[in-house]
Each structure stands twice: as structure tokens, then as C-alpha cells.
Amino acid sequence: MGMAVDLRNRIAKRAAKEIHDGLIVNLGIGIPTLVADHIPQDIHVLFHAENGVLGTGPSPDPGKEDPALCNAGGFPITTVMGASYFDSATAFGMIRKGYIDITILGALEVSEKGDLANWIVPGKRVPGMGGAMELAQKAKKVIVLMNHVNKQGESKILKTCTLPLTARQSVDLIITDMAVMEVTEEGLVLKEVMAPYTVDDVLRNTEATLKIHAAVNTIE
């Protein structure tokens, strides 16, 4: 069960609110790539791609794609003034040295302690972990964008991840089609709910233990 385009953009738009002026941000494959389309023009941010670009911009208009410009997932991108190009070794060096302020990633599962599983389902062929392990461990803030439940309607936000981990206790914020949850030292805190869902809907569809913020906002 794929996620409708409008829901994907809704999640991406909420994630864009976490990005402030002057940050260096890495966008993962999937919903995270849409975040660049929702950055206000007065916010100056440099998006980083592992294949060797710093300064990617919004998705190009249909028919205006440049075949020489793509992100790490192979999807067409634009660049902003001041963008730079380099090899992937330099791109990963930037990650490992801690120069990435925020990384926004997709996920298969996240635990209530912030453990991240996003690279493999056992038995299925994948090209590899890519940069997810380094990003999850070295970025100053890790935001996960994902469906709240899987194809079977089961929670993807768990007490303990069942899939192979990418990184332990690395996730800071989870944004799904149902809610926004923050990983804290006291546990997983429900801070916002995506309409038309309610707090009860989120609790019913979350295996992990959720603490309810004193003032839960609703995203219309």
C-alpha cells in the first residue's frame, strides 16, 4: 500500500518547518526528497547529497530535468546559487566529520528509544546500506519520515525494532501520516496529530509507549 502523493507532501511540508536559515541538510530517498519543495524562499539552506553535491534545490519542472543532475537516489534535482560539486569520498567525509546539521531519512521501523531500521528486510535484495548508517550516527539531528503502519496495518513505531538496525538511539523526531513524535530521555512524546486522526487513533496504532504532550497540536 503506497502513500498518496498529497500525504507524502503533507509529511514533507511538516518536516520543512524543522529547517532554519543557514543549515546544511541531507535528504534521504523517498518522502525526504520532497522536503526541498516546501522550503520558503526566505530560508537559505544548503542541501547535501552523498553523490557529491552541496546546494541542491527543489525538483525541476516536468520537461526541464538536467540528465547530469540527480540526487543520491538517482532522481532529478536542481541546484541553487553557490552550489558545489565533489566526489563521494568528500561527501561522506563531510558526514563523518559532523558537518551535517539535519538528516531527514525514511524508515522501516523506529523504536521508542530512537533505534532506526531502514536499510533491509531480510530475504529481499537491496543495493546496500548506503549513507544511512553514517548519517544516523553523525548528523546533529535525525528526523524520520514514514508511514505510521505497514501494509498489514501493524505499527512501525515499536518498543523494540524487529528488523536489522541501521543505528541505535539515533532518531530525534518522527513524522508520520498520523503524528509527530519526539524521542526524549523520558521516552517517546506525542506532540502533534495530523487531522483527521485523533490522539486515540495514534495510540491505537502505535506499539511503542507514548507519552502525551501537555498541549498536543493538530495539523489541519
JSON list of C-alpha atoms in Angstrom, two decimals:
[
{"chain": "A", "resi": 1, "resn": "MET", "atom": "CA", "xyz": [0.00, 0.00, 0.00]},
{"chain": "A", "resi": 2, "resn": "GLY", "atom": "CA", "xyz": [1.77, 3.13, -1.22]},
{"chain": "A", "resi": 3, "resn": "MET", "atom": "CA", "xyz": [1.22, 6.54, 0.27]},
{"chain": "A", "resi": 4, "resn": "ALA", "atom": "CA", "xyz": [-0.74, 9.06, -1.80]},
{"chain": "A", "resi": 5, "resn": "VAL", "atom": "CA", "xyz": [1.24, 11.99, -3.17]},
{"chain": "A", "resi": 6, "resn": "ASP", "atom": "CA", "xyz": [-0.71, 14.56, -1.14]},
{"chain": "A", "resi": 7, "resn": "LEU", "atom": "CA", "xyz": [0.00, 12.69, 2.11]},
{"chain": "A", "resi": 8, "resn": "ARG", "atom": "CA", "xyz": [3.69, 12.40, 1.23]},
{"chain": "A", "resi": 9, "resn": "ASN", "atom": "CA", "xyz": [3.84, 16.13, 0.59]},
{"chain": "A", "resi": 10, "resn": "ARG", "atom": "CA", "xyz": [1.95, 16.82, 3.82]},
{"chain": "A", "resi": 11, "resn": "ILE", "atom": "CA", "xyz": [4.62, 14.96, 5.78]},
{"chain": "A", "resi": 12, "resn": "ALA", "atom": "CA", "xyz": [7.40, 16.68, 3.84]},
{"chain": "A", "resi": 13, "resn": "LYS", "atom": "CA", "xyz": [5.84, 20.09, 4.43]},
{"chain": "A", "resi": 14, "resn": "ARG", "atom": "CA", "xyz": [5.77, 19.47, 8.19]},
{"chain": "A", "resi": 15, "resn": "ALA", "atom": "CA", "xyz": [9.40, 18.33, 8.11]},
{"chain": "A", "resi": 16, "resn": "ALA", "atom": "CA", "xyz": [10.38, 21.53, 6.29]},
{"chain": "A", "resi": 17, "resn": "LYS", "atom": "CA", "xyz": [9.33, 23.51, 9.37]},
{"chain": "A", "resi": 18, "resn": "GLU", "atom": "CA", "xyz": [12.29, 21.96, 11.24]},
{"chain": "A", "resi": 19, "resn": "ILE", "atom": "CA", "xyz": [14.73, 23.59, 8.83]},
{"chain": "A", "resi": 20, "resn": "HIS", "atom": "CA", "xyz": [16.07, 27.03, 9.68]},
{"chain": "A", "resi": 21, "resn": "ASP", "atom": "CA", "xyz": [18.23, 29.56, 7.89]},
{"chain": "A", "resi": 22, "resn": "GLY", "atom": "CA", "xyz": [21.89, 28.63, 7.34]},
{"chain": "A", "resi": 23, "resn": "LEU", "atom": "CA", "xyz": [21.66, 24.87, 7.93]},
{"chain": "A", "resi": 24, "resn": "ILE", "atom": "CA", "xyz": [23.30, 22.04, 5.97]},
{"chain": "A", "resi": 25, "resn": "VAL", "atom": "CA", "xyz": [20.69, 19.32, 5.47]},
{"chain": "A", "resi": 26, "resn": "ASN", "atom": "CA", "xyz": [20.86, 15.85, 3.93]},
{"chain": "A", "resi": 27, "resn": "LEU", "atom": "CA", "xyz": [17.68, 14.39, 2.39]},
{"chain": "A", "resi": 28, "resn": "GLY", "atom": "CA", "xyz": [17.25, 10.63, 2.13]},
{"chain": "A", "resi": 29, "resn": "ILE", "atom": "CA", "xyz": [15.45, 8.68, -0.57]},
{"chain": "A", "resi": 30, "resn": "GLY", "atom": "CA", "xyz": [11.63, 8.67, -0.70]},
{"chain": "A", "resi": 31, "resn": "ILE", "atom": "CA", "xyz": [9.46, 11.20, 1.13]},
{"chain": "A", "resi": 32, "resn": "PRO", "atom": "CA", "xyz": [12.52, 13.19, 2.36]},
{"chain": "A", "resi": 33, "resn": "THR", "atom": "CA", "xyz": [13.36, 14.26, -1.21]},
{"chain": "A", "resi": 34, "resn": "LEU", "atom": "CA", "xyz": [10.09, 16.24, -1.26]},
{"chain": "A", "resi": 35, "resn": "VAL", "atom": "CA", "xyz": [11.18, 18.45, 1.64]},
{"chain": "A", "resi": 36, "resn": "ALA", "atom": "CA", "xyz": [13.19, 20.74, -0.66]},
{"chain": "A", "resi": 37, "resn": "ASP", "atom": "CA", "xyz": [9.95, 21.66, -2.45]},
{"chain": "A", "resi": 38, "resn": "HIS", "atom": "CA", "xyz": [8.50, 23.14, 0.75]},
{"chain": "A", "resi": 39, "resn": "ILE", "atom": "CA", "xyz": [11.30, 25.44, 1.91]},
{"chain": "A", "resi": 40, "resn": "PRO", "atom": "CA", "xyz": [10.21, 29.13, 1.96]},
{"chain": "A", "resi": 41, "resn": "GLN", "atom": "CA", "xyz": [12.21, 31.39, -0.36]},
{"chain": "A", "resi": 42, "resn": "ASP", "atom": "CA", "xyz": [13.50, 33.46, 2.56]},
{"chain": "A", "resi": 43, "resn": "ILE", "atom": "CA", "xyz": [15.11, 30.39, 4.16]},
{"chain": "A", "resi": 44, "resn": "HIS", "atom": "CA", "xyz": [18.64, 29.82, 2.85]},
{"chain": "A", "resi": 45, "resn": "VAL", "atom": "CA", "xyz": [19.68, 26.20, 3.30]},
{"chain": "A", "resi": 46, "resn": "LEU", "atom": "CA", "xyz": [22.28, 24.01, 1.61]},
{"chain": "A", "resi": 47, "resn": "PHE", "atom": "CA", "xyz": [21.00, 20.52, 0.84]},
{"chain": "A", "resi": 48, "resn": "HIS", "atom": "CA", "xyz": [23.72, 17.87, 0.77]},
{"chain": "A", "resi": 49, "resn": "ALA", "atom": "CA", "xyz": [23.71, 14.73, -1.38]},
{"chain": "A", "resi": 50, "resn": "GLU", "atom": "CA", "xyz": [26.05, 11.77, -0.87]},
{"chain": "A", "resi": 51, "resn": "ASN", "atom": "CA", "xyz": [26.80, 11.53, -4.58]},
{"chain": "A", "resi": 52, "resn": "GLY", "atom": "CA", "xyz": [28.68, 14.82, -4.36]},
{"chain": "A", "resi": 53, "resn": "VAL", "atom": "CA", "xyz": [26.52, 17.95, -4.37]},
{"chain": "A", "resi": 54, "resn": "LEU", "atom": "CA", "xyz": [26.12, 20.69, -1.78]},
{"chain": "A", "resi": 55, "resn": "GLY", "atom": "CA", "xyz": [23.36, 23.11, -2.69]},
{"chain": "A", "resi": 56, "resn": "THR", "atom": "CA", "xyz": [20.59, 21.09, -4.31]},
{"chain": "A", "resi": 57, "resn": "GLY", "atom": "CA", "xyz": [17.28, 22.84, -4.87]},
{"chain": "A", "resi": 58, "resn": "PRO", "atom": "CA", "xyz": [13.63, 21.93, -5.49]},
{"chain": "A", "resi": 59, "resn": "SER", "atom": "CA", "xyz": [12.60, 19.28, -8.00]},
{"chain": "A", "resi": 60, "resn": "PRO", "atom": "CA", "xyz": [12.77, 20.53, -11.60]},
{"chain": "A", "resi": 61, "resn": "ASP", "atom": "CA", "xyz": [9.58, 21.27, -13.50]},
{"chain": "A", "resi": 62, "resn": "PRO", "atom": "CA", "xyz": [8.49, 18.45, -15.85]},
{"chain": "A", "resi": 63, "resn": "GLY", "atom": "CA", "xyz": [10.47, 18.64, -19.08]},
{"chain": "A", "resi": 64, "resn": "LYS", "atom": "CA", "xyz": [13.22, 20.76, -17.53]},
{"chain": "A", "resi": 65, "resn": "GLU", "atom": "CA", "xyz": [15.22, 17.94, -15.96]},
{"chain": "A", "resi": 66, "resn": "ASP", "atom": "CA", "xyz": [19.00, 18.00, -16.49]},
{"chain": "A", "resi": 67, "resn": "PRO", "atom": "CA", "xyz": [20.23, 14.41, -17.08]},
{"chain": "A", "resi": 68, "resn": "ALA", "atom": "CA", "xyz": [23.55, 15.34, -15.46]},
{"chain": "A", "resi": 69, "resn": "LEU", "atom": "CA", "xyz": [21.92, 16.45, -12.20]},
{"chain": "A", "resi": 70, "resn": "CYS", "atom": "CA", "xyz": [20.49, 13.91, -9.76]},
{"chain": "A", "resi": 71, "resn": "ASN", "atom": "CA", "xyz": [20.46, 13.13, -6.07]},
{"chain": "A", "resi": 72, "resn": "ALA", "atom": "CA", "xyz": [21.86, 10.03, -4.37]},
{"chain": "A", "resi": 73, "resn": "GLY", "atom": "CA", "xyz": [18.68, 8.14, -5.30]},
{"chain": "A", "resi": 74, "resn": "GLY", "atom": "CA", "xyz": [19.07, 8.96, -8.98]},
{"chain": "A", "resi": 75, "resn": "PHE", "atom": "CA", "xyz": [16.12, 11.39, -9.10]},
{"chain": "A", "resi": 76, "resn": "PRO", "atom": "CA", "xyz": [16.47, 14.72, -10.98]},
{"chain": "A", "resi": 77, "resn": "ILE", "atom": "CA", "xyz": [17.32, 17.82, -8.96]},
{"chain": "A", "resi": 78, "resn": "THR", "atom": "CA", "xyz": [18.08, 21.49, -9.42]},
{"chain": "A", "resi": 79, "resn": "THR", "atom": "CA", "xyz": [20.89, 23.45, -7.79]},
{"chain": "A", "resi": 80, "resn": "VAL", "atom": "CA", "xyz": [20.93, 26.84, -6.09]},
{"chain": "A", "resi": 81, "resn": "MET", "atom": "CA", "xyz": [23.40, 29.69, -6.48]},
{"chain": "A", "resi": 82, "resn": "GLY", "atom": "CA", "xyz": [26.64, 28.79, -4.72]},
{"chain": "A", "resi": 83, "resn": "ALA", "atom": "CA", "xyz": [26.23, 25.03, -5.17]},
{"chain": "A", "resi": 84, "resn": "SER", "atom": "CA", "xyz": [29.40, 22.96, -5.32]},
{"chain": "A", "resi": 85, "resn": "TYR", "atom": "CA", "xyz": [30.33, 19.54, -6.70]},
{"chain": "A", "resi": 86, "resn": "PHE", "atom": "CA", "xyz": [32.81, 16.98, -5.37]},
{"chain": "A", "resi": 87, "resn": "ASP", "atom": "CA", "xyz": [33.44, 13.26, -5.26]},
{"chain": "A", "resi": 88, "resn": "SER", "atom": "CA", "xyz": [31.50, 10.89, -2.99]},
{"chain": "A", "resi": 89, "resn": "ALA", "atom": "CA", "xyz": [34.53, 10.43, -0.72]},
{"chain": "A", "resi": 90, "resn": "THR", "atom": "CA", "xyz": [34.39, 14.13, 0.13]},
{"chain": "A", "resi": 91, "resn": "ALA", "atom": "CA", "xyz": [30.61, 13.93, 0.54]},
{"chain": "A", "resi": 92, "resn": "PHE", "atom": "CA", "xyz": [30.98, 11.12, 3.09]},
{"chain": "A", "resi": 93, "resn": "GLY", "atom": "CA", "xyz": [33.86, 12.93, 4.75]},
{"chain": "A", "resi": 94, "resn": "MET", "atom": "CA", "xyz": [31.51, 15.83, 5.42]},
{"chain": "A", "resi": 95, "resn": "ILE", "atom": "CA", "xyz": [29.05, 13.43, 7.05]},
{"chain": "A", "resi": 96, "resn": "ARG", "atom": "CA", "xyz": [31.64, 11.63, 9.18]},
{"chain": "A", "resi": 97, "resn": "LYS", "atom": "CA", "xyz": [33.18, 14.90, 10.39]},
{"chain": "A", "resi": 98, "resn": "GLY", "atom": "CA", "xyz": [29.78, 16.02, 11.69]},
{"chain": "A", "resi": 99, "resn": "TYR", "atom": "CA", "xyz": [29.14, 18.88, 9.28]},
{"chain": "A", "resi": 100, "resn": "ILE", "atom": "CA", "xyz": [25.52, 17.85, 8.59]},
{"chain": "A", "resi": 101, "resn": "ASP", "atom": "CA", "xyz": [23.10, 19.79, 10.80]},
{"chain": "A", "resi": 102, "resn": "ILE", "atom": "CA", "xyz": [20.00, 17.71, 9.98]},
{"chain": "A", "resi": 103, "resn": "THR", "atom": "CA", "xyz": [19.44, 14.49, 8.12]},
{"chain": "A", "resi": 104, "resn": "ILE", "atom": "CA", "xyz": [15.92, 13.54, 7.08]},
{"chain": "A", "resi": 105, "resn": "LEU", "atom": "CA", "xyz": [15.51, 9.83, 6.40]},
{"chain": "A", "resi": 106, "resn": "GLY", "atom": "CA", "xyz": [12.86, 7.26, 5.60]},
{"chain": "A", "resi": 107, "resn": "ALA", "atom": "CA", "xyz": [12.44, 4.24, 7.85]},
{"chain": "A", "resi": 108, "resn": "LEU", "atom": "CA", "xyz": [11.02, 0.74, 8.00]},
{"chain": "A", "resi": 109, "resn": "GLU", "atom": "CA", "xyz": [10.85, 0.76, 11.81]},
{"chain": "A", "resi": 110, "resn": "VAL", "atom": "CA", "xyz": [11.76, 3.06, 14.70]},
{"chain": "A", "resi": 111, "resn": "SER", "atom": "CA", "xyz": [11.85, 2.04, 18.36]},
{"chain": "A", "resi": 112, "resn": "GLU", "atom": "CA", "xyz": [10.69, 4.13, 21.30]},
{"chain": "A", "resi": 113, "resn": "LYS", "atom": "CA", "xyz": [14.37, 4.63, 22.20]},
{"chain": "A", "resi": 114, "resn": "GLY", "atom": "CA", "xyz": [15.14, 6.06, 18.79]},
{"chain": "A", "resi": 115, "resn": "ASP", "atom": "CA", "xyz": [16.69, 2.94, 17.25]},
{"chain": "A", "resi": 116, "resn": "LEU", "atom": "CA", "xyz": [16.49, 3.11, 13.45]},
{"chain": "A", "resi": 117, "resn": "ALA", "atom": "CA", "xyz": [15.90, 0.23, 11.00]},
{"chain": "A", "resi": 118, "resn": "ASN", "atom": "CA", "xyz": [15.74, 1.47, 7.43]},
{"chain": "A", "resi": 119, "resn": "TRP", "atom": "CA", "xyz": [18.02, -0.48, 5.14]},
{"chain": "A", "resi": 120, "resn": "ILE", "atom": "CA", "xyz": [16.89, -4.08, 4.68]},
{"chain": "A", "resi": 121, "resn": "VAL", "atom": "CA", "xyz": [14.04, -6.56, 5.02]},
{"chain": "A", "resi": 122, "resn": "PRO", "atom": "CA", "xyz": [15.67, -9.99, 5.44]},
{"chain": "A", "resi": 123, "resn": "GLY", "atom": "CA", "xyz": [15.28, -12.10, 2.32]},
{"chain": "A", "resi": 124, "resn": "LYS", "atom": "CA", "xyz": [14.91, -9.14, -0.03]},
{"chain": "A", "resi": 125, "resn": "ARG", "atom": "CA", "xyz": [17.68, -7.91, -2.29]},
{"chain": "A", "resi": 126, "resn": "VAL", "atom": "CA", "xyz": [18.91, -4.36, -1.69]},
{"chain": "A", "resi": 127, "resn": "PRO", "atom": "CA", "xyz": [21.89, -2.42, -3.08]},
{"chain": "A", "resi": 128, "resn": "GLY", "atom": "CA", "xyz": [23.30, -1.85, 0.41]},
{"chain": "A", "resi": 129, "resn": "MET", "atom": "CA", "xyz": [23.02, 0.44, 3.43]},
{"chain": "A", "resi": 130, "resn": "GLY", "atom": "CA", "xyz": [24.32, 3.47, 1.55]},
{"chain": "A", "resi": 131, "resn": "GLY", "atom": "CA", "xyz": [24.96, 6.51, 3.72]},
{"chain": "A", "resi": 132, "resn": "ALA", "atom": "CA", "xyz": [22.20, 5.84, 6.25]},
{"chain": "A", "resi": 133, "resn": "MET", "atom": "CA", "xyz": [24.49, 4.45, 8.97]},
{"chain": "A", "resi": 134, "resn": "GLU", "atom": "CA", "xyz": [26.88, 7.41, 8.88]},
{"chain": "A", "resi": 135, "resn": "LEU", "atom": "CA", "xyz": [24.07, 9.95, 8.64]},
{"chain": "A", "resi": 136, "resn": "ALA", "atom": "CA", "xyz": [22.12, 8.47, 11.53]},
{"chain": "A", "resi": 137, "resn": "GLN", "atom": "CA", "xyz": [25.19, 8.46, 13.76]},
{"chain": "A", "resi": 138, "resn": "LYS", "atom": "CA", "xyz": [26.89, 11.71, 12.77]},
{"chain": "A", "resi": 139, "resn": "ALA", "atom": "CA", "xyz": [24.19, 14.25, 11.87]},
{"chain": "A", "resi": 140, "resn": "LYS", "atom": "CA", "xyz": [23.39, 16.69, 14.66]},
{"chain": "A", "resi": 141, "resn": "LYS", "atom": "CA", "xyz": [19.66, 15.99, 14.33]},
{"chain": "A", "resi": 142, "resn": "VAL", "atom": "CA", "xyz": [17.93, 12.96, 12.78]},
{"chain": "A", "resi": 143, "resn": "ILE", "atom": "CA", "xyz": [14.35, 13.26, 11.53]},
{"chain": "A", "resi": 144, "resn": "VAL", "atom": "CA", "xyz": [12.46, 10.23, 10.22]},
{"chain": "A", "resi": 145, "resn": "LEU", "atom": "CA", "xyz": [9.54, 10.47, 7.77]},
{"chain": "A", "resi": 146, "resn": "MET", "atom": "CA", "xyz": [7.43, 7.34, 7.36]},
{"chain": "A", "resi": 147, "resn": "ASN", "atom": "CA", "xyz": [4.04, 5.65, 7.22]},
{"chain": "A", "resi": 148, "resn": "HIS", "atom": "CA", "xyz": [2.69, 5.10, 10.72]},
{"chain": "A", "resi": 149, "resn": "VAL", "atom": "CA", "xyz": [1.70, 1.49, 9.93]},
{"chain": "A", "resi": 150, "resn": "ASN", "atom": "CA", "xyz": [2.90, -1.12, 7.44]},
{"chain": "A", "resi": 151, "resn": "LYS", "atom": "CA", "xyz": [0.98, -2.85, 4.63]},
{"chain": "A", "resi": 152, "resn": "GLN", "atom": "CA", "xyz": [-0.60, -5.19, 7.17]},
{"chain": "A", "resi": 153, "resn": "GLY", "atom": "CA", "xyz": [-1.82, -2.28, 9.29]},
{"chain": "A", "resi": 154, "resn": "GLU", "atom": "CA", "xyz": [0.77, -3.01, 12.01]},
{"chain": "A", "resi": 155, "resn": "SER", "atom": "CA", "xyz": [2.64, -0.27, 13.83]},
{"chain": "A", "resi": 156, "resn": "LYS", "atom": "CA", "xyz": [6.07, 0.69, 12.51]},
{"chain": "A", "resi": 157, "resn": "ILE", "atom": "CA", "xyz": [6.84, 2.56, 15.74]},
{"chain": "A", "resi": 158, "resn": "LEU", "atom": "CA", "xyz": [7.76, -0.20, 18.16]},
{"chain": "A", "resi": 159, "resn": "LYS", "atom": "CA", "xyz": [9.01, -0.90, 21.64]},
{"chain": "A", "resi": 160, "resn": "THR", "atom": "CA", "xyz": [11.90, -2.77, 20.00]},
{"chain": "A", "resi": 161, "resn": "CYS", "atom": "CA", "xyz": [12.74, -2.95, 16.30]},
{"chain": "A", "resi": 162, "resn": "THR", "atom": "CA", "xyz": [12.38, -6.39, 14.70]},
{"chain": "A", "resi": 163, "resn": "LEU", "atom": "CA", "xyz": [14.42, -5.63, 11.57]},
{"chain": "A", "resi": 164, "resn": "PRO", "atom": "CA", "xyz": [18.22, -5.27, 11.38]},
{"chain": "A", "resi": 165, "resn": "LEU", "atom": "CA", "xyz": [19.26, -1.91, 12.83]},
{"chain": "A", "resi": 166, "resn": "THR", "atom": "CA", "xyz": [20.91, 0.92, 10.96]},
{"chain": "A", "resi": 167, "resn": "ALA", "atom": "CA", "xyz": [21.86, 2.78, 14.16]},
{"chain": "A", "resi": 168, "resn": "ARG", "atom": "CA", "xyz": [20.95, 2.69, 17.85]},
{"chain": "A", "resi": 169, "resn": "GLN", "atom": "CA", "xyz": [19.32, 5.59, 19.70]},
{"chain": "A", "resi": 170, "resn": "SER", "atom": "CA", "xyz": [19.87, 7.95, 16.79]},
{"chain": "A", "resi": 171, "resn": "VAL", "atom": "CA", "xyz": [16.42, 9.34, 15.92]},
{"chain": "A", "resi": 172, "resn": "ASP", "atom": "CA", "xyz": [15.32, 12.69, 17.39]},
{"chain": "A", "resi": 173, "resn": "LEU", "atom": "CA", "xyz": [11.96, 13.28, 15.68]},
{"chain": "A", "resi": 174, "resn": "ILE", "atom": "CA", "xyz": [9.43, 11.04, 13.88]},
{"chain": "A", "resi": 175, "resn": "ILE", "atom": "CA", "xyz": [6.87, 12.48, 11.46]},
{"chain": "A", "resi": 176, "resn": "THR", "atom": "CA", "xyz": [4.23, 10.13, 10.04]},
{"chain": "A", "resi": 177, "resn": "ASP", "atom": "CA", "xyz": [0.92, 10.42, 8.22]},
{"chain": "A", "resi": 178, "resn": "MET", "atom": "CA", "xyz": [-0.71, 10.36, 11.68]},
{"chain": "A", "resi": 179, "resn": "ALA", "atom": "CA", "xyz": [1.52, 12.23, 14.10]},
{"chain": "A", "resi": 180, "resn": "VAL", "atom": "CA", "xyz": [4.70, 14.00, 15.14]},
{"chain": "A", "resi": 181, "resn": "MET", "atom": "CA", "xyz": [6.64, 12.34, 17.96]},
{"chain": "A", "resi": 182, "resn": "GLU", "atom": "CA", "xyz": [9.83, 13.41, 19.71]},
{"chain": "A", "resi": 183, "resn": "VAL", "atom": "CA", "xyz": [12.34, 10.94, 21.15]},
{"chain": "A", "resi": 184, "resn": "THR", "atom": "CA", "xyz": [13.39, 12.18, 24.59]},
{"chain": "A", "resi": 185, "resn": "GLU", "atom": "CA", "xyz": [15.30, 10.78, 27.56]},
{"chain": "A", "resi": 186, "resn": "GLU", "atom": "CA", "xyz": [11.93, 10.23, 29.25]},
{"chain": "A", "resi": 187, "resn": "GLY", "atom": "CA", "xyz": [10.54, 8.30, 26.27]},
{"chain": "A", "resi": 188, "resn": "LEU", "atom": "CA", "xyz": [8.58, 8.91, 23.09]},
{"chain": "A", "resi": 189, "resn": "VAL", "atom": "CA", "xyz": [6.39, 12.03, 23.30]},
{"chain": "A", "resi": 190, "resn": "LEU", "atom": "CA", "xyz": [3.36, 12.67, 21.09]},
{"chain": "A", "resi": 191, "resn": "LYS", "atom": "CA", "xyz": [3.45, 16.39, 20.21]},
{"chain": "A", "resi": 192, "resn": "GLU", "atom": "CA", "xyz": [1.22, 16.78, 17.14]},
{"chain": "A", "resi": 193, "resn": "VAL", "atom": "CA", "xyz": [-1.56, 14.87, 15.43]},
{"chain": "A", "resi": 194, "resn": "MET", "atom": "CA", "xyz": [-2.34, 15.00, 11.70]},
{"chain": "A", "resi": 195, "resn": "ALA", "atom": "CA", "xyz": [-6.05, 15.64, 11.07]},
{"chain": "A", "resi": 196, "resn": "PRO", "atom": "CA", "xyz": [-8.40, 13.84, 10.72]},
{"chain": "A", "resi": 197, "resn": "TYR", "atom": "CA", "xyz": [-6.67, 11.49, 13.17]},
{"chain": "A", "resi": 198, "resn": "THR", "atom": "CA", "xyz": [-7.07, 11.90, 16.92]},
{"chain": "A", "resi": 199, "resn": "VAL", "atom": "CA", "xyz": [-4.82, 11.15, 19.86]},
{"chain": "A", "resi": 200, "resn": "ASP", "atom": "CA", "xyz": [-6.76, 7.92, 20.42]},
{"chain": "A", "resi": 201, "resn": "ASP", "atom": "CA", "xyz": [-6.17, 6.90, 16.78]},
{"chain": "A", "resi": 202, "resn": "VAL", "atom": "CA", "xyz": [-2.43, 7.41, 17.21]},
{"chain": "A", "resi": 203, "resn": "LEU", "atom": "CA", "xyz": [-2.31, 5.48, 20.49]},
{"chain": "A", "resi": 204, "resn": "ARG", "atom": "CA", "xyz": [-4.28, 2.61, 18.97]},
{"chain": "A", "resi": 205, "resn": "ASN", "atom": "CA", "xyz": [-1.88, 2.37, 16.03]},
{"chain": "A", "resi": 206, "resn": "THR", "atom": "CA", "xyz": [1.37, 2.67, 17.98]},
{"chain": "A", "resi": 207, "resn": "GLU", "atom": "CA", "xyz": [3.00, -0.31, 19.67]},
{"chain": "A", "resi": 208, "resn": "ALA", "atom": "CA", "xyz": [5.59, 1.84, 21.44]},
{"chain": "A", "resi": 209, "resn": "THR", "atom": "CA", "xyz": [4.71, 3.54, 24.71]},
{"chain": "A", "resi": 210, "resn": "LEU", "atom": "CA", "xyz": [3.70, 7.14, 24.03]},
{"chain": "A", "resi": 211, "resn": "LYS", "atom": "CA", "xyz": [3.70, 9.99, 26.48]},
{"chain": "A", "resi": 212, "resn": "ILE", "atom": "CA", "xyz": [1.15, 12.70, 25.63]},
{"chain": "A", "resi": 213, "resn": "HIS", "atom": "CA", "xyz": [2.47, 16.25, 25.48]},
{"chain": "A", "resi": 214, "resn": "ALA", "atom": "CA", "xyz": [0.59, 18.70, 27.69]},
{"chain": "A", "resi": 215, "resn": "ALA", "atom": "CA", "xyz": [-0.57, 20.64, 24.62]},
{"chain": "A", "resi": 216, "resn": "VAL", "atom": "CA", "xyz": [-0.91, 18.39, 21.57]},
{"chain": "A", "resi": 217, "resn": "ASN", "atom": "CA", "xyz": [-1.36, 20.43, 18.40]},
{"chain": "A", "resi": 218, "resn": "THR", "atom": "CA", "xyz": [-3.50, 19.30, 15.46]},
{"chain": "A", "resi": 219, "resn": "ILE", "atom": "CA", "xyz": [-2.13, 19.78, 11.94]},
{"chain": "A", "resi": 220, "resn": "GLU", "atom": "CA", "xyz": [-5.10, 20.58, 9.73]}
]
